Amino acid sequence: MTTINKSALTETDIITKFILPSVKEAGWDDMMQIRQEVKLRDGKVIVRGQVAARKKVKSADIVLYHKPNMPLAVIEAKANKHDVGKGMQQALDYAALLGVPFAFASNGDGYRFHDKTNPRQLESDITLEDFPTQAQLWDKYCAWKGFQPAQLPVVTQDYYDDGSGKIPRYYQLQAINKTVEAISGGQSRVLLVMATGTGKTYTAFQIIWRLWKSKSKKRILFLADRNILVDQTITNDFQPFGSAMTKISGRKVDPAYEIHLGLYQALTGPEEHQKAYKQVSPDFFDLIVIDECHRGSAAEDSAWREILEYFSSAAQVGLTATPKETEDVSNTDYFGEPVYTYTLKEGIEDGFLAPYKVVRVDIDIDLQGWRPTKGQKDKSGELIDDRIYNQKDFDRTLVIDERTQLVAETITSYLKKSDPLTKTIVFCNDIDHAERMRQALVNCNPEQVLKDDRYVMKITGDDDIGKAQLDNFINPKKTYPVIATTSELMTTGVDAQTCKLVVLDQNIKSMTKFKQIIGRGTRINEKFGKLWFTILDFKKATELFADERFDGIPERVMAVNPEKINDEDDPLDDMLHGEGESDEPTGETPLDTSDDQGSFQPEIHEGDAGPYANPDDETTPVRKFHVNGVQVKAIAKRVQYYDADGKLVTESFQDYTRKTLARQFASLDDFIRRWNQADRKQAIIDELANEGVLWEVLAEEVGKELDPFDLICHVVYDQPPLTRRERAEQVKKRNYFTKYSSTAQQVLNALLDKYADAGVQEIENINVLKVQPFDQLGSPLEIVKSGFGNKNEYLKAVSELEARLYTLPAPKQA
C-alpha cells in the first residue's frame, strides 16, 4: 500500500485530503455550514497620479457557520512542511473580522485550536479526529454571548435571501447580528455607526426582516428626513416586504400595514393637527429605525424627538455615518455607545470605499485679503464697507467675479485633462453662488454645453428643473448632467456612485457636514471605472482631515514653494503656477425635504429660522457686495494622497515605492537575491503590484525604458540604472550564445530584442514564439524542438538568459 508523502502536498491538497474530511466527520453540513475561500475584503485601492490599482487580498480558507450568515469559526490551512500553528495569526485576523471566538490552524497533522470562550487555556492542540462538532461550538458560543433561551429563536432567524447569491459583507454581518442580539436581549436603544457608502439601508433591512420574521417585532417604523431616501428604500432594499409595507402619506398612519416608512415631517409639525403620529397609541410601533439619526433625533429640543419619545416603549435603532456630539446634541446620550462601528478608514483599507486624492488650490486674495479703494462702490452702486475682506467673506458678503471665473477655469482644466464627462459636484456657499458658478462653468465649456444643455446644472432646493435632473446625475448609465453646482441639497442622501470630482468652494467648519460631503465620493463602482476620487479644495476645507475627530487623523502638510511641487502630471499643472464653529446658513437645506403633506419641513442646522423652517424660504438676507476688475491668480497647489496609515501625505510615487519596498526587502542585497532566485521574474513583479507598486506610474516618473529591476534598484536603493537596451547589448557582447545551435542563437537574440523593447514579461511568456520575428522560424513547437530539443531545455535557456541579464555590472553600492 502506497503512503502519501504529506510534505510534498500543496496547501489545497492538505485541505481536501485531511482538513475537510476531518470537519465533515465531526458532523458539519457541507452545503449549509462549510464555506471555502471566503473573501472578506476587496483589496485596498492605491492611487498615484491618474492611475489606480487594487491590492490583492487573501481569503479565509474555511469558515464554519451555525447556519448561513451566522459564522462560528475560521480554519486556516498551511502546507505540511510548516508547523501546525503556522496559520494561526491569519485565522485570528479573519475571526476578528467576523466576530467569532474560534480559530483553527492546521498543516494536515492536526489542529491548533484558539478558543476565546476558555480564557484559562486559549490555545491547545487537538487531533484530526477530535475536531469539535457544530453543537459543541454552538453551545460554547451561546454561553460566551450570554444568550438566554428566549433569545435563540430571534438570533437564529434566517436572513432574507433573494436567490442571487448576494451575501452581506463581514461588517454588515457584524452590524446586523449585534443589533439583533442587543434588541432580543432587551436593549431598547441601539446606535450603529457605518461610513457613507457601506450599505446602511441594506443593513437596516436585514435587521428589520429578521426581527419581523421571528415575530419579535410586529409593527415597524422606518424614519427618514428626505423624500428620496424613503422612495429609494421602498424601491430597492425594502422591496421584499411587498404588501406588508406602506409609505405614510396624507398625514395618516394606516394600521392595516406592518412596515411603515415615513418622513419626520409627514408625522409631526408645529400645529397639533399636524401631529399624525398621535393617531395611534404609544405602543403601536414596537421597533423604530431612524436613518441619519445625527440630523435631529438626537437633539433634546428637536421637533423630531417628540415622535421617538411618544413611542418610547419601542426599541429604537439609530443609523448614522457621522454621530453628532456637541454641547447641545448627542447621539450617544440618547442611543448609548454604538454596538458596532465601521469607519471610513476601515472601508478604504478593506477596499469597499474609494480613497481620495486632495488637490488644494490657494488663491492670492484668499491668503492676502482684499481691500476696496477709498470710496469704491460695487456693481450696484453701493458703497463698499472699508475693511479687509478674506476667504471667509468671498461669495458670502463679497463677490469677486474674477475669483469665480478662476475657480471655474481650474475645474474645467482638470476635467479637460482627465475626462470632460467626469461626474462632478461643486459645493458653493449659497444658492446665489451656485448660480454664478453654473454660469461661469457654462461659459468655460461652450463645446460641451452645445452638445447638451445639461452639461452643467444648478441642483438646489429652489430649482425644480435642477432637482428634476438629480436622478439622471446619480444614475451611472446617464451621461448628463456632468457638473452639478449646489450648496446644501446634495450634501446627503445622494448615492452618486460615479462622482469622481468633489469641488469645495464653500466655507465648511462642521465636521459632521464635512464628512457627509466627502461621502459623496466614497462609493466604488468598478463597472464604470470608479475606484477613487479627487477633492479639489479652494477654501482650505480639507484642513479638517487633520482634525482628530476625522477618521484616520491625517497629518497637516506644511505649505511648500509652488515651484518645487512634484505635481505628478496632475491635470491642474498648466492652470497653476507650480503648483472650522458652525457653518453659516446658505439659503438652502440638504436634499429634498418636501413631501405631499404640506409645507412643513424639519430642522436642519442652527442657521435656519427654527425647528420647523421651510427650506424653500431664504434665510435672513446677507448684505453682499459684488465687484469685478480685481486681478486674481492661483499661487500654489498641493497634491496629497491617502496613505497606508490613513493619513494625507504629500509624496510622489517614488516616495511611496520606497516605503513599500522597505517593508518587503531588508536591503538591496536581499532584493537582488530574491530577484535572482525567482524562477519567473513576473512573479515578483506581480507580488509588488499586489502591494500597490503601480509600475505604469513609476515608469512614467522615472523612465519607461527601464526594467522593473532597475526601477527598484534606482528608486529605492539609489543605484545608477541601466536601460533594458543597455542590458541586452551587454549580454550580446559577452557572446555566450556560441554554445547553442544557430537556430537557438537566432531565438535568443530575438528574445533579447523583445526584452529591450517590452521587458522581461515578454520573454517569460512562451507565447512570444507565435509572433514576429519568431513565426518566420516555424511554429513554437518546431522552434523549441529544432533549437533546444524540448520545452524544458528551452525554459532552461530562457532562465540562463535572464541570469545573464541581471548579473551584469549593474547596481553597485553608492
PDB file of C-alpha atoms in Angstrom, residues 182-417:
ATOM      1  CA  ALA A 182     -28.944  43.556  21.552  1.00  0.00           C
ATOM      2  CA  ILE A 183     -32.667  44.000  20.863  1.00  0.00           C
ATOM      3  CA  SER A 184     -33.507  40.359  21.560  1.00  0.00           C
ATOM      4  CA  GLY A 185     -31.635  40.778  24.865  1.00  0.00           C
ATOM      5  CA  GLY A 186     -33.881  43.655  25.877  1.00  0.00           C
ATOM      6  CA  GLN A 187     -31.771  46.675  24.861  1.00  0.00           C
ATOM      7  CA  SER A 188     -34.175  49.467  23.904  1.00  0.00           C
ATOM      8  CA  ARG A 189     -31.757  51.938  22.251  1.00  0.00           C
ATOM      9  CA  VAL A 190     -29.151  50.869  19.699  1.00  0.00           C
ATOM     10  CA  LEU A 191     -26.719  53.011  17.712  1.00  0.00           C
ATOM     11  CA  LEU A 192     -24.991  51.798  14.532  1.00  0.00           C
ATOM     12  CA  VAL A 193     -22.201  53.917  13.037  1.00  0.00           C
ATOM     13  CA  MET A 194     -21.328  53.000   9.455  1.00  0.00           C
ATOM     14  CA  ALA A 195     -19.448  55.163   6.966  1.00  0.00           C
ATOM     15  CA  THR A 196     -21.303  56.605   3.975  1.00  0.00           C
ATOM     16  CA  GLY A 197     -21.428  54.098   1.130  1.00  0.00           C
ATOM     17  CA  THR A 198     -21.185  50.970   3.276  1.00  0.00           C
ATOM     18  CA  GLY A 199     -24.821  49.866   2.929  1.00  0.00           C
ATOM     19  CA  LYS A 200     -26.640  51.182   5.999  1.00  0.00           C
ATOM     20  CA  THR A 201     -30.064  50.779   4.401  1.00  0.00           C
ATOM     21  CA  TYR A 202     -29.397  47.162   3.368  1.00  0.00           C
ATOM     22  CA  THR A 203     -28.159  46.520   6.907  1.00  0.00           C
ATOM     23  CA  ALA A 204     -31.330  48.089   8.324  1.00  0.00           C
ATOM     24  CA  PHE A 205     -33.460  45.922   6.033  1.00  0.00           C
ATOM     25  CA  GLN A 206     -31.895  42.673   7.272  1.00  0.00           C
ATOM     26  CA  ILE A 207     -32.258  43.784  10.901  1.00  0.00           C
ATOM     27  CA  ILE A 208     -35.946  44.587  10.408  1.00  0.00           C
ATOM     28  CA  TRP A 209     -36.556  41.428   8.331  1.00  0.00           C
ATOM     29  CA  ARG A 210     -35.137  39.099  10.971  1.00  0.00           C
ATOM     30  CA  LEU A 211     -36.904  40.794  13.894  1.00  0.00           C
ATOM     31  CA  TRP A 212     -40.178  40.860  11.933  1.00  0.00           C
ATOM     32  CA  LYS A 213     -39.982  37.285  10.662  1.00  0.00           C
ATOM     33  CA  SER A 214     -39.130  35.973  14.117  1.00  0.00           C
ATOM     34  CA  LYS A 215     -42.270  37.806  15.349  1.00  0.00           C
ATOM     35  CA  SER A 216     -40.133  39.580  17.925  1.00  0.00           C
ATOM     36  CA  LYS A 217     -41.295  42.897  16.426  1.00  0.00           C
ATOM     37  CA  LYS A 218     -44.636  43.160  14.667  1.00  0.00           C
ATOM     38  CA  ARG A 219     -45.050  46.823  13.672  1.00  0.00           C
ATOM     39  CA  ILE A 220     -42.027  48.718  12.475  1.00  0.00           C
ATOM     40  CA  LEU A 221     -41.458  52.384  11.598  1.00  0.00           C
ATOM     41  CA  PHE A 222     -38.542  53.458   9.395  1.00  0.00           C
ATOM     42  CA  LEU A 223     -37.986  57.203   9.832  1.00  0.00           C
ATOM     43  CA  ALA A 224     -36.057  59.449   7.457  1.00  0.00           C
ATOM     44  CA  ASP A 225     -35.965  63.161   6.656  1.00  0.00           C
ATOM     45  CA  ARG A 226     -35.523  63.015   2.888  1.00  0.00           C
ATOM     46  CA  ASN A 227     -38.189  62.002   0.425  1.00  0.00           C
ATOM     47  CA  ILE A 228     -35.623  60.464  -1.891  1.00  0.00           C
ATOM     48  CA  LEU A 229     -34.298  58.289   0.946  1.00  0.00           C
ATOM     49  CA  VAL A 230     -37.740  56.866   1.647  1.00  0.00           C
ATOM     50  CA  ASP A 231     -38.576  56.323  -2.018  1.00  0.00           C
ATOM     51  CA  GLN A 232     -35.223  54.686  -2.798  1.00  0.00           C
ATOM     52  CA  THR A 233     -35.571  52.453   0.251  1.00  0.00           C
ATOM     53  CA  ILE A 234     -39.051  51.250  -0.774  1.00  0.00           C
ATOM     54  CA  THR A 235     -37.971  50.609  -4.360  1.00  0.00           C
ATOM     55  CA  ASN A 236     -34.644  48.941  -3.582  1.00  0.00           C
ATOM     56  CA  ASP A 237     -33.613  47.356  -0.292  1.00  0.00           C
ATOM     57  CA  PHE A 238     -37.061  47.125   1.336  1.00  0.00           C
ATOM     58  CA  GLN A 239     -38.825  45.765  -1.765  1.00  0.00           C
ATOM     59  CA  PRO A 240     -39.126  42.196  -0.302  1.00  0.00           C
ATOM     60  CA  PHE A 241     -41.586  43.472   2.321  1.00  0.00           C
ATOM     61  CA  GLY A 242     -44.108  43.809  -0.515  1.00  0.00           C
ATOM     62  CA  SER A 243     -47.717  44.338   0.501  1.00  0.00           C
ATOM     63  CA  ALA A 244     -46.870  44.476   4.217  1.00  0.00           C
ATOM     64  CA  MET A 245     -45.155  47.843   3.625  1.00  0.00           C
ATOM     65  CA  THR A 246     -46.534  51.355   3.150  1.00  0.00           C
ATOM     66  CA  LYS A 247     -45.295  54.922   2.924  1.00  0.00           C
ATOM     67  CA  ILE A 248     -47.021  57.245   5.363  1.00  0.00           C
ATOM     68  CA  SER A 249     -48.784  59.949   3.358  1.00  0.00           C
ATOM     69  CA  GLY A 250     -51.667  62.377   3.733  1.00  0.00           C
ATOM     70  CA  ARG A 251     -50.778  62.693   7.420  1.00  0.00           C
ATOM     71  CA  LYS A 252     -52.412  59.323   8.054  1.00  0.00           C
ATOM     72  CA  VAL A 253     -50.935  56.261   9.759  1.00  0.00           C
ATOM     73  CA  ASP A 254     -52.724  53.219   8.355  1.00  0.00           C
ATOM     74  CA  PRO A 255     -52.829  50.425  11.000  1.00  0.00           C
ATOM     75  CA  ALA A 256     -53.506  47.823   8.286  1.00  0.00           C
ATOM     76  CA  TYR A 257     -49.786  47.697   7.438  1.00  0.00           C
ATOM     77  CA  GLU A 258     -46.917  46.278   9.452  1.00  0.00           C
ATOM     78  CA  ILE A 259     -43.919  48.060   7.892  1.00  0.00           C
ATOM     79  CA  HIS A 260     -44.284  51.854   7.772  1.00  0.00           C
ATOM     80  CA  LEU A 261     -41.807  54.219   6.096  1.00  0.00           C
ATOM     81  CA  GLY A 262     -42.173  57.923   6.578  1.00  0.00           C
ATOM     82  CA  LEU A 263     -40.675  61.369   6.820  1.00  0.00           C
ATOM     83  CA  TYR A 264     -40.493  63.090  10.183  1.00  0.00           C
ATOM     84  CA  GLN A 265     -42.358  65.980   8.627  1.00  0.00           C
ATOM     85  CA  ALA A 266     -45.189  63.674   7.490  1.00  0.00           C
ATOM     86  CA  LEU A 267     -45.762  62.699  11.120  1.00  0.00           C
ATOM     87  CA  THR A 268     -45.394  65.945  13.020  1.00  0.00           C
ATOM     88  CA  GLY A 269     -45.457  69.721  12.739  1.00  0.00           C
ATOM     89  CA  PRO A 270     -45.781  72.917  14.756  1.00  0.00           C
ATOM     90  CA  GLU A 271     -49.578  72.640  14.926  1.00  0.00           C
ATOM     91  CA  GLU A 272     -51.333  69.974  16.964  1.00  0.00           C
ATOM     92  CA  HIS A 273     -53.421  68.800  13.991  1.00  0.00           C
ATOM     93  CA  GLN A 274     -50.165  68.049  12.122  1.00  0.00           C
ATOM     94  CA  LYS A 275     -49.003  65.536  14.740  1.00  0.00           C
ATOM     95  CA  ALA A 276     -50.198  62.494  12.805  1.00  0.00           C
ATOM     96  CA  TYR A 277     -48.259  60.064  14.991  1.00  0.00           C
ATOM     97  CA  LYS A 278     -50.844  60.610  17.742  1.00  0.00           C
ATOM     98  CA  GLN A 279     -53.466  58.840  15.603  1.00  0.00           C
ATOM     99  CA  VAL A 280     -52.123  55.555  17.010  1.00  0.00           C
ATOM    100  CA  SER A 281     -51.388  54.534  20.580  1.00  0.00           C
ATOM    101  CA  PRO A 282     -47.875  54.910  22.043  1.00  0.00           C
ATOM    102  CA  ASP A 283     -47.398  51.133  21.936  1.00  0.00           C
ATOM    103  CA  PHE A 284     -48.444  50.811  18.261  1.00  0.00           C
ATOM    104  CA  PHE A 285     -44.868  50.502  16.989  1.00  0.00           C
ATOM    105  CA  ASP A 286     -42.503  48.133  18.744  1.00  0.00           C
ATOM    106  CA  LEU A 287     -39.458  48.926  16.555  1.00  0.00           C
ATOM    107  CA  ILE A 288     -38.348  52.268  15.107  1.00  0.00           C
ATOM    108  CA  VAL A 289     -35.289  52.605  12.849  1.00  0.00           C
ATOM    109  CA  ILE A 290     -34.038  56.180  12.439  1.00  0.00           C
ATOM    110  CA  ASP A 291     -31.962  56.847   9.331  1.00  0.00           C
ATOM    111  CA  GLU A 292     -29.264  59.559   9.534  1.00  0.00           C
ATOM    112  CA  CYS A 293     -30.097  59.972  13.215  1.00  0.00           C
ATOM    113  CA  HIS A 294     -27.455  62.684  13.662  1.00  0.00           C
ATOM    114  CA  ARG A 295     -29.668  65.147  11.772  1.00  0.00           C
ATOM    115  CA  GLY A 296     -32.151  65.920  14.516  1.00  0.00           C
ATOM    116  CA  SER A 297     -33.426  62.996  16.546  1.00  0.00           C
ATOM    117  CA  ALA A 298     -30.506  63.304  18.942  1.00  0.00           C
ATOM    118  CA  ALA A 299     -31.340  66.885  19.955  1.00  0.00           C
ATOM    119  CA  GLU A 300     -33.399  67.077  23.122  1.00  0.00           C
ATOM    120  CA  ASP A 301     -35.412  70.061  21.907  1.00  0.00           C
ATOM    121  CA  SER A 302     -35.865  68.613  18.423  1.00  0.00           C
ATOM    122  CA  ALA A 303     -39.307  68.627  16.867  1.00  0.00           C
ATOM    123  CA  TRP A 304     -38.460  65.141  15.637  1.00  0.00           C
ATOM    124  CA  ARG A 305     -37.564  63.876  19.108  1.00  0.00           C
ATOM    125  CA  GLU A 306     -41.175  64.094  20.184  1.00  0.00           C
ATOM    126  CA  ILE A 307     -42.004  61.181  17.855  1.00  0.00           C
ATOM    127  CA  LEU A 308     -39.394  58.976  19.486  1.00  0.00           C
ATOM    128  CA  GLU A 309     -40.489  59.966  22.967  1.00  0.00           C
ATOM    129  CA  TYR A 310     -44.155  59.259  22.142  1.00  0.00           C
ATOM    130  CA  PHE A 311     -43.207  55.735  21.048  1.00  0.00           C
ATOM    131  CA  SER A 312     -40.715  55.353  23.879  1.00  0.00           C
ATOM    132  CA  SER A 313     -41.713  51.747  24.563  1.00  0.00           C
ATOM    133  CA  ALA A 314     -40.481  50.735  21.092  1.00  0.00           C
ATOM    134  CA  ALA A 315     -36.948  49.519  20.514  1.00  0.00           C
ATOM    135  CA  GLN A 316     -35.153  52.309  18.615  1.00  0.00           C
ATOM    136  CA  VAL A 317     -32.185  51.832  16.281  1.00  0.00           C
ATOM    137  CA  GLY A 318     -30.236  54.906  15.158  1.00  0.00           C
ATOM    138  CA  LEU A 319     -28.212  54.743  11.929  1.00  0.00           C
ATOM    139  CA  THR A 320     -25.569  57.316  11.070  1.00  0.00           C
ATOM    140  CA  ALA A 321     -22.247  57.784   9.329  1.00  0.00           C
ATOM    141  CA  THR A 322     -21.441  60.818  11.454  1.00  0.00           C
ATOM    142  CA  PRO A 323     -22.612  60.660  15.068  1.00  0.00           C
ATOM    143  CA  LYS A 324     -23.036  64.146  16.471  1.00  0.00           C
ATOM    144  CA  GLU A 325     -21.539  65.071  19.826  1.00  0.00           C
ATOM    145  CA  THR A 326     -21.834  68.744  20.790  1.00  0.00           C
ATOM    146  CA  GLU A 327     -22.880  70.650  23.894  1.00  0.00           C
ATOM    147  CA  ASP A 328     -26.446  70.661  22.614  1.00  0.00           C
ATOM    148  CA  VAL A 329     -26.774  67.432  20.627  1.00  0.00           C
ATOM    149  CA  SER A 330     -25.602  63.941  21.493  1.00  0.00           C
ATOM    150  CA  ASN A 331     -26.330  60.687  19.721  1.00  0.00           C
ATOM    151  CA  THR A 332     -24.666  58.566  22.403  1.00  0.00           C
ATOM    152  CA  ASP A 333     -26.538  60.307  25.221  1.00  0.00           C
ATOM    153  CA  TYR A 334     -29.802  59.159  23.659  1.00  0.00           C
ATOM    154  CA  PHE A 335     -28.881  55.866  21.986  1.00  0.00           C
ATOM    155  CA  GLY A 336     -25.887  54.829  24.074  1.00  0.00           C
ATOM    156  CA  GLU A 337     -22.484  53.784  22.751  1.00  0.00           C
ATOM    157  CA  PRO A 338     -22.541  52.195  19.273  1.00  0.00           C
ATOM    158  CA  VAL A 339     -22.978  48.422  19.254  1.00  0.00           C
ATOM    159  CA  TYR A 340     -20.841  48.423  16.119  1.00  0.00           C
ATOM    160  CA  THR A 341     -18.761  50.969  14.216  1.00  0.00           C
ATOM    161  CA  TYR A 342     -17.366  50.673  10.697  1.00  0.00           C
ATOM    162  CA  THR A 343     -15.310  53.703   9.740  1.00  0.00           C
ATOM    163  CA  LEU A 344     -14.270  55.400   6.535  1.00  0.00           C
ATOM    164  CA  LYS A 345     -10.672  54.352   7.191  1.00  0.00           C
ATOM    165  CA  GLU A 346     -11.685  50.706   7.584  1.00  0.00           C
ATOM    166  CA  GLY A 347     -13.782  50.898   4.414  1.00  0.00           C
ATOM    167  CA  ILE A 348     -10.871  52.299   2.406  1.00  0.00           C
ATOM    168  CA  GLU A 349      -8.389  49.789   3.870  1.00  0.00           C
ATOM    169  CA  ASP A 350     -10.745  46.902   3.034  1.00  0.00           C
ATOM    170  CA  GLY A 351     -11.299  48.196  -0.495  1.00  0.00           C
ATOM    171  CA  PHE A 352     -15.046  48.724  -0.091  1.00  0.00           C
ATOM    172  CA  LEU A 353     -14.743  52.531  -0.237  1.00  0.00           C
ATOM    173  CA  ALA A 354     -12.875  54.759  -2.658  1.00  0.00           C
ATOM    174  CA  PRO A 355      -9.721  56.528  -1.460  1.00  0.00           C
ATOM    175  CA  TYR A 356      -9.244  60.169  -2.276  1.00  0.00           C
ATOM    176  CA  LYS A 357      -6.608  62.458  -3.672  1.00  0.00           C
ATOM    177  CA  VAL A 358      -6.718  66.029  -2.366  1.00  0.00           C
ATOM    178  CA  VAL A 359      -5.685  68.928  -4.576  1.00  0.00           C
ATOM    179  CA  ARG A 360      -5.658  72.152  -2.596  1.00  0.00           C
ATOM    180  CA  VAL A 361      -5.514  75.364  -4.599  1.00  0.00           C
ATOM    181  CA  ASP A 362      -4.522  78.587  -2.849  1.00  0.00           C
ATOM    182  CA  ILE A 363      -5.746  81.841  -4.430  1.00  0.00           C
ATOM    183  CA  ASP A 364      -3.793  85.026  -3.748  1.00  0.00           C
ATOM    184  CA  ILE A 365      -6.674  87.153  -2.481  1.00  0.00           C
ATOM    185  CA  ASP A 366      -7.823  84.312  -0.214  1.00  0.00           C
ATOM    186  CA  LEU A 367      -4.461  84.302   1.514  1.00  0.00           C
ATOM    187  CA  GLN A 368      -3.637  88.018   1.371  1.00  0.00           C
ATOM    188  CA  GLY A 369      -7.117  89.506   1.604  1.00  0.00           C
ATOM    189  CA  TRP A 370      -8.661  92.298  -0.499  1.00  0.00           C
ATOM    190  CA  ARG A 371      -9.467  95.864   0.499  1.00  0.00           C
ATOM    191  CA  PRO A 372     -11.546  98.322  -1.560  1.00  0.00           C
ATOM    192  CA  THR A 373     -10.104 101.680  -2.514  1.00  0.00           C
ATOM    193  CA  LYS A 374     -11.423 104.647  -0.610  1.00  0.00           C
ATOM    194  CA  GLY A 375     -15.000 105.369  -1.665  1.00  0.00           C
ATOM    195  CA  GLN A 376     -15.171 102.341  -4.012  1.00  0.00           C
ATOM    196  CA  LYS A 377     -18.662 101.263  -4.997  1.00  0.00           C
ATOM    197  CA  ASP A 378     -19.817  97.829  -6.105  1.00  0.00           C
ATOM    198  CA  LYS A 379     -21.596  96.962  -9.385  1.00  0.00           C
ATOM    199  CA  SER A 380     -24.920  98.135  -7.954  1.00  0.00           C
ATOM    200  CA  GLY A 381     -23.520 101.481  -6.878  1.00  0.00           C
ATOM    201  CA  GLU A 382     -23.400 100.525  -3.193  1.00  0.00           C
ATOM    202  CA  LEU A 383     -20.530 101.971  -1.183  1.00  0.00           C
ATOM    203  CA  ILE A 384     -18.346  99.028  -0.097  1.00  0.00           C
ATOM    204  CA  ASP A 385     -17.558  98.882   3.603  1.00  0.00           C
ATOM    205  CA  ASP A 386     -13.912  99.803   4.026  1.00  0.00           C
ATOM    206  CA  ARG A 387     -12.195  96.806   5.565  1.00  0.00           C
ATOM    207  CA  ILE A 388     -10.034  93.841   4.578  1.00  0.00           C
ATOM    208  CA  TYR A 389     -12.108  91.013   3.100  1.00  0.00           C
ATOM    209  CA  ASN A 390     -10.710  87.487   3.341  1.00  0.00           C
ATOM    210  CA  GLN A 391     -11.531  83.921   2.361  1.00  0.00           C
ATOM    211  CA  LYS A 392     -14.463  83.727   4.795  1.00  0.00           C
ATOM    212  CA  ASP A 393     -16.071  86.735   3.111  1.00  0.00           C
ATOM    213  CA  PHE A 394     -15.750  85.710  -0.526  1.00  0.00           C
ATOM    214  CA  ASP A 395     -19.090  84.616  -2.005  1.00  0.00           C
ATOM    215  CA  ARG A 396     -20.678  85.238   1.371  1.00  0.00           C
ATOM    216  CA  THR A 397     -20.532  89.003   1.881  1.00  0.00           C
ATOM    217  CA  LEU A 398     -18.348  89.921  -1.092  1.00  0.00           C
ATOM    218  CA  VAL A 399     -18.481  88.541  -4.631  1.00  0.00           C
ATOM    219  CA  ILE A 400     -15.458  88.978  -6.895  1.00  0.00           C
ATOM    220  CA  ASP A 401     -16.304  87.890 -10.428  1.00  0.00           C
ATOM    221  CA  GLU A 402     -12.697  87.102 -11.305  1.00  0.00           C
ATOM    222  CA  ARG A 403     -12.419  84.685  -8.383  1.00  0.00           C
ATOM    223  CA  THR A 404     -15.496  82.789  -9.542  1.00  0.00           C
ATOM    224  CA  GLN A 405     -14.038  82.716 -13.052  1.00  0.00           C
ATOM    225  CA  LEU A 406     -10.684  81.359 -11.836  1.00  0.00           C
ATOM    226  CA  VAL A 407     -12.365  78.545  -9.894  1.00  0.00           C
ATOM    227  CA  ALA A 408     -14.472  77.637 -12.949  1.00  0.00           C
ATOM    228  CA  GLU A 409     -11.400  77.689 -15.213  1.00  0.00           C
ATOM    229  CA  THR A 410      -9.473  75.469 -12.796  1.00  0.00           C
ATOM    230  CA  ILE A 411     -12.306  72.920 -12.638  1.00  0.00           C
ATOM    231  CA  THR A 412     -12.582  72.989 -16.438  1.00  0.00           C
ATOM    232  CA  SER A 413      -8.834  72.496 -16.861  1.00  0.00           C
ATOM    233  CA  TYR A 414      -8.911  69.471 -14.574  1.00  0.00           C
ATOM    234  CA  LEU A 415     -11.789  67.888 -16.461  1.00  0.00           C
ATOM    235  CA  LYS A 416     -10.318  68.582 -19.902  1.00  0.00           C
ATOM    236  CA  LYS A 417      -7.059  66.917 -18.966  1.00  0.00           C
TER     237      LYS A 417
END
